[in-house]
mmCIF file of C-alpha atoms and ligand atoms in Angstrom:
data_model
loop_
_atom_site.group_PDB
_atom_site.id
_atom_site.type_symbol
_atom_site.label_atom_id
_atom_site.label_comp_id
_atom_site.label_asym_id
_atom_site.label_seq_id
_atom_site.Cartn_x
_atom_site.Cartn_y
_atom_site.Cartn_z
ATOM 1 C CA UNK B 1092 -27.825 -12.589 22.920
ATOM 2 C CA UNK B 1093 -26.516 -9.035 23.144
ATOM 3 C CA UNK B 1094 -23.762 -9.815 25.699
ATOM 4 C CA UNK B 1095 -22.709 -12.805 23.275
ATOM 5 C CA UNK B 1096 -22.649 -10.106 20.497
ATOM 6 C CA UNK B 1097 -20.915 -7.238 21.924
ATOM 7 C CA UNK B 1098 -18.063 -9.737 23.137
ATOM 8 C CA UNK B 1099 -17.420 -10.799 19.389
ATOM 9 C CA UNK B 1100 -18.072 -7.555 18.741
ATOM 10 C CA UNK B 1101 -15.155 -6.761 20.818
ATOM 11 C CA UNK B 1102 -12.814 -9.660 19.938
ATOM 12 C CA UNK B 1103 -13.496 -8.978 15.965
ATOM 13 C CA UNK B 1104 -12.007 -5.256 16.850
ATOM 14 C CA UNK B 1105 -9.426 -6.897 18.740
ATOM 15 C CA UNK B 1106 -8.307 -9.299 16.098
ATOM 16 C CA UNK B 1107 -8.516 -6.444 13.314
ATOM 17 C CA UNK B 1108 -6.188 -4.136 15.416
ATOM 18 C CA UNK B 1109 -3.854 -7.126 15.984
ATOM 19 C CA UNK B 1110 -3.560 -7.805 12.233
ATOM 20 C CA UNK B 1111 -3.195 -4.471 11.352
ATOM 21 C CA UNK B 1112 -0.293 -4.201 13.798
ATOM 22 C CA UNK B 1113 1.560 -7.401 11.917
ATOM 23 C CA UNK B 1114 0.995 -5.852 8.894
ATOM 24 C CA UNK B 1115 2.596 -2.710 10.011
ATOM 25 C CA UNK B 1116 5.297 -4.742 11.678
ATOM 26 C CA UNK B 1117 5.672 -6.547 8.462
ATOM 27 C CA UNK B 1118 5.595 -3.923 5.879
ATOM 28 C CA UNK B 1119 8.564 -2.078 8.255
ATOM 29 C CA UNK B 1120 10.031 -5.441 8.187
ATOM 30 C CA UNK B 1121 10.257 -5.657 4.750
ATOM 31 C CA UNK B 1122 11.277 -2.106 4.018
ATOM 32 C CA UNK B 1123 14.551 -2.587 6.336
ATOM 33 C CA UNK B 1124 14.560 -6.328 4.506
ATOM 34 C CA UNK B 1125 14.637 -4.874 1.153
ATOM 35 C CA UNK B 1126 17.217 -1.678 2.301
ATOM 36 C CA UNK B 1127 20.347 -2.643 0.222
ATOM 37 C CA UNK B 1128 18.082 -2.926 -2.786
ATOM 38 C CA UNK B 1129 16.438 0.446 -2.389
ATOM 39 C CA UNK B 1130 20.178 1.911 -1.196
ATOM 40 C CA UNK B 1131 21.047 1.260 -4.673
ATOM 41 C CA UNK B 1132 17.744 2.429 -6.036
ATOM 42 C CA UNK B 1133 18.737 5.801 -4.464
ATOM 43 C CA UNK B 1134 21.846 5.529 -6.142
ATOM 44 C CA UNK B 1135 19.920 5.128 -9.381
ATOM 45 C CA UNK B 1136 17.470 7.843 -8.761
ATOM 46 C CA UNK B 1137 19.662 10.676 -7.595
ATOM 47 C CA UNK B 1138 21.392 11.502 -11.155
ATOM 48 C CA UNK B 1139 17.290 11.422 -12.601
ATOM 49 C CA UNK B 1140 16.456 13.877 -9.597
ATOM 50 C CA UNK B 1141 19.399 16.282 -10.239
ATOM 51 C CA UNK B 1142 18.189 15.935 -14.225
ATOM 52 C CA UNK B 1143 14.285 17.662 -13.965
ATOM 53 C CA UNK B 1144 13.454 14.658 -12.281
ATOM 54 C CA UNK B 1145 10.283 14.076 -10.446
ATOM 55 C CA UNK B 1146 9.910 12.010 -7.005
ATOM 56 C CA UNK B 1147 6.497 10.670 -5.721
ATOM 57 C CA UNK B 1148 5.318 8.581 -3.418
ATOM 58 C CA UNK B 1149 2.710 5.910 -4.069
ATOM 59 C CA UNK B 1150 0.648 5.135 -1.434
ATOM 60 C CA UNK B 1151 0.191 1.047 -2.414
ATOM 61 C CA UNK B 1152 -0.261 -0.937 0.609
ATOM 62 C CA UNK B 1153 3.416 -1.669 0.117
ATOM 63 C CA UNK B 1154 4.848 1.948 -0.243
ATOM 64 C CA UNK B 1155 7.271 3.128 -3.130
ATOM 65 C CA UNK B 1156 9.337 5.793 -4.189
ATOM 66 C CA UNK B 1157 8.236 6.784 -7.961
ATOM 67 C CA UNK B 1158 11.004 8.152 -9.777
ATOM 68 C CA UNK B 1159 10.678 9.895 -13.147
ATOM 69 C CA UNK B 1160 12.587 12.134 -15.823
ATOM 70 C CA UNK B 1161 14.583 12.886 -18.879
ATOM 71 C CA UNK B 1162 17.557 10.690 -17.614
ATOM 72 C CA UNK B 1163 15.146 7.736 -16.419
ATOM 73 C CA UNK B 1164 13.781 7.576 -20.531
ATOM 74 C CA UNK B 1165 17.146 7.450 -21.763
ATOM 75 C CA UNK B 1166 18.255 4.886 -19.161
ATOM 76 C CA UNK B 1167 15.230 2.736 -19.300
ATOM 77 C CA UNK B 1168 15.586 2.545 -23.395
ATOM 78 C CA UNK B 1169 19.003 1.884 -23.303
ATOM 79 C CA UNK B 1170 18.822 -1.115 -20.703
ATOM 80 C CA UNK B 1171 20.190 -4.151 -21.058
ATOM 81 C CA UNK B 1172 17.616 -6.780 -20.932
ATOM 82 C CA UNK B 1173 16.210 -4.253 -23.609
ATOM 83 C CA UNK B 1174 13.582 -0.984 -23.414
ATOM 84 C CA UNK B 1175 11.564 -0.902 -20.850
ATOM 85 C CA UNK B 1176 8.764 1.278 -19.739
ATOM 86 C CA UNK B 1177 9.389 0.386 -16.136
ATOM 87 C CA UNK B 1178 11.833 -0.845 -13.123
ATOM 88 C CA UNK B 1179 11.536 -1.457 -9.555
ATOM 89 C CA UNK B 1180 14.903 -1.802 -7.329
ATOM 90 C CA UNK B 1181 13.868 -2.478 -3.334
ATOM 91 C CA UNK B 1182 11.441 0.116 -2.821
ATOM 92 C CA UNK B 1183 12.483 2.617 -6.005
ATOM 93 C CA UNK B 1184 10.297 2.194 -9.308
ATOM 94 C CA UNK B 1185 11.854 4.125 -12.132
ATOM 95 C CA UNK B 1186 9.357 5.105 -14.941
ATOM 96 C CA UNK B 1187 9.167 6.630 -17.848
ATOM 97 C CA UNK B 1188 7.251 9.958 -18.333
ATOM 98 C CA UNK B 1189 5.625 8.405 -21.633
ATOM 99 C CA UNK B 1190 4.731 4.840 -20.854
ATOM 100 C CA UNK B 1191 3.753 4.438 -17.610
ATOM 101 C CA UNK B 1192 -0.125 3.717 -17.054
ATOM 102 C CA UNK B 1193 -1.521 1.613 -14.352
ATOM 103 C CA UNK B 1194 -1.370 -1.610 -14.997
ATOM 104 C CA UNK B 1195 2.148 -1.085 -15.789
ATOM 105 C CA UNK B 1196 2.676 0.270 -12.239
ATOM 106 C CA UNK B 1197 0.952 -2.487 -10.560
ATOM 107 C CA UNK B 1198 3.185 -4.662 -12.212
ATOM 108 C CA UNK B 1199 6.072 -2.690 -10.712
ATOM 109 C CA UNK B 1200 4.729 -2.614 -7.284
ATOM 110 C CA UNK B 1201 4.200 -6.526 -7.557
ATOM 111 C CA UNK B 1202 8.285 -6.297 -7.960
ATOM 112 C CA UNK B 1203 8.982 -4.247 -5.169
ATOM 113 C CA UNK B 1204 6.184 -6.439 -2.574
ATOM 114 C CA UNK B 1205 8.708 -9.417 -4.078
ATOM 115 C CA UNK B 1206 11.750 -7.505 -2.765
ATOM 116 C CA UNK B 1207 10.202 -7.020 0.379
ATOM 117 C CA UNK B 1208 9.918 -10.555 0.722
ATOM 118 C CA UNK B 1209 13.196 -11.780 -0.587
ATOM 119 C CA UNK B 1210 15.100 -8.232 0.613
ATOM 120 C CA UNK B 1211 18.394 -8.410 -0.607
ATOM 121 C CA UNK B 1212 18.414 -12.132 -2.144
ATOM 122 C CA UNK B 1213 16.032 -11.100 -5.206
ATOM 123 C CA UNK B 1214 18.341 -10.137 -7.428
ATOM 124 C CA UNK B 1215 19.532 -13.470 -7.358
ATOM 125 C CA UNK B 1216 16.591 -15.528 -6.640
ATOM 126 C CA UNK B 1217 15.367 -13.872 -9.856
ATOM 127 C CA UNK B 1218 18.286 -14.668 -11.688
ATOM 128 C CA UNK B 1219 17.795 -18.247 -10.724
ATOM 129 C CA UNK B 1220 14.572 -18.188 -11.917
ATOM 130 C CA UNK B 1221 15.950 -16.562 -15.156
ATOM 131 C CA UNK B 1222 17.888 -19.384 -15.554
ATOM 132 C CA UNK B 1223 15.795 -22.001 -14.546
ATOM 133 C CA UNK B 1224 13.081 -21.379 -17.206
ATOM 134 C CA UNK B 1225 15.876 -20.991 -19.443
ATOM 135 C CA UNK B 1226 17.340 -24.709 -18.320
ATOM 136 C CA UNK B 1227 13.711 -25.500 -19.545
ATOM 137 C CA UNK B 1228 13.796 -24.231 -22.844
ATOM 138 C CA UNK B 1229 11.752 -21.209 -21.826
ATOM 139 C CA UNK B 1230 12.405 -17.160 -21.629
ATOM 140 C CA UNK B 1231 14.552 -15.660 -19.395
ATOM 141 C CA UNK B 1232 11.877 -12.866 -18.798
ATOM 142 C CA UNK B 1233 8.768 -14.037 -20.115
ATOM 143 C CA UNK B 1234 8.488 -17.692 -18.332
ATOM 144 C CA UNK B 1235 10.901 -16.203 -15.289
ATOM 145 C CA UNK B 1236 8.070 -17.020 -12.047
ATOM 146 C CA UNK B 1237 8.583 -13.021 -10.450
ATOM 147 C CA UNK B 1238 7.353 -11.822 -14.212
ATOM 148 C CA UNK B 1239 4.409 -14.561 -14.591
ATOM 149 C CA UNK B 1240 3.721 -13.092 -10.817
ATOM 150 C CA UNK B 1241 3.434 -9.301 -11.709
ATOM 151 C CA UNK B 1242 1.425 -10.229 -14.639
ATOM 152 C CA UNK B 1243 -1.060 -11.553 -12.903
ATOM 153 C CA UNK B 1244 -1.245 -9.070 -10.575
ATOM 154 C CA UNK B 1245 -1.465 -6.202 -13.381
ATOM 155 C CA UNK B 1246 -4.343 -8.168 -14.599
ATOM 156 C CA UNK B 1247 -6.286 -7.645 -11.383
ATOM 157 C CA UNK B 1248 -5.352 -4.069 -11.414
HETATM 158 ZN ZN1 ZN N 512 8.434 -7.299 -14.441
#
């Protein structure tokens, strides 16, 4: 019936806005959530930013500050869980100029949508996953459950 239709019609539209509000309300949630992590990813970013540094802002459906530059290379080679091409802190992904292609960076944004859910714990829960897959005679990176996540999601990037 066309009544019947423009009713669900209506309450469809309804629910969409309503979700789209909690995911704006989350999203913000998770931003302020994940603050102290992306406080110190400032920290991190502002010596790359006064070096030629690049800022940009990547417009995932959980948004990030993409920082790049001389200074981020050298730091990123030198760090000390060993070279990397990539790192996300809260909402902050440092890259290198060289390395970075896409799947790479949806592997970083899977990091920073986990730091939006664990905010300022994540540096520990991952550390406790570190050492739990060690404690199971696995890698401390490889088999860690936050890395097995942002592979997967690379793969579906
Ligand atoms: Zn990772």
């Amino acid at each position: 019936m066309h009544i019947g239709s423009e009713q669900n019609r209506r309450k469809a539209a309804r629910v969409a806005r309503i979700r789209r509000l909690l995911s704006g309300v989350g999203i913000a949630l998770g931003i302020v959530w994940a603050l102290p992590l992306t406080f110190l990813g400032i920290l991190l970013a502002m010596p790359i930013l006064a070096r030629r540094g690049e800022l940009r802002l990547v417009h995932a459906p959980i948004p990030a500050l993409l920082v790049s530059g001389p200074l981020a290379d050298f730091m990123l080679e030198r760090h000390p869980f060993g070279a990397m091409c990539a790192m996300a802190v809260g909402h902050v992904v440092i890259a290198d100029r060289q390395g970075l292609t896409p799947q790479i960076l949806t592997h970083e944004l899977a990091h920073v949508r986990q730091a939006s859910q664990w905010g300022f714990v994540f540096p520990f829960a991952y550390l406790a996953a570190s050492g739990w897959a060690v404690m199971r005679g696995r890698d401390a990176y490889w088999h860690n459950v936050f890395e097995v996540a942002a592979r997967k999601a690379e793969r579906h990037a």
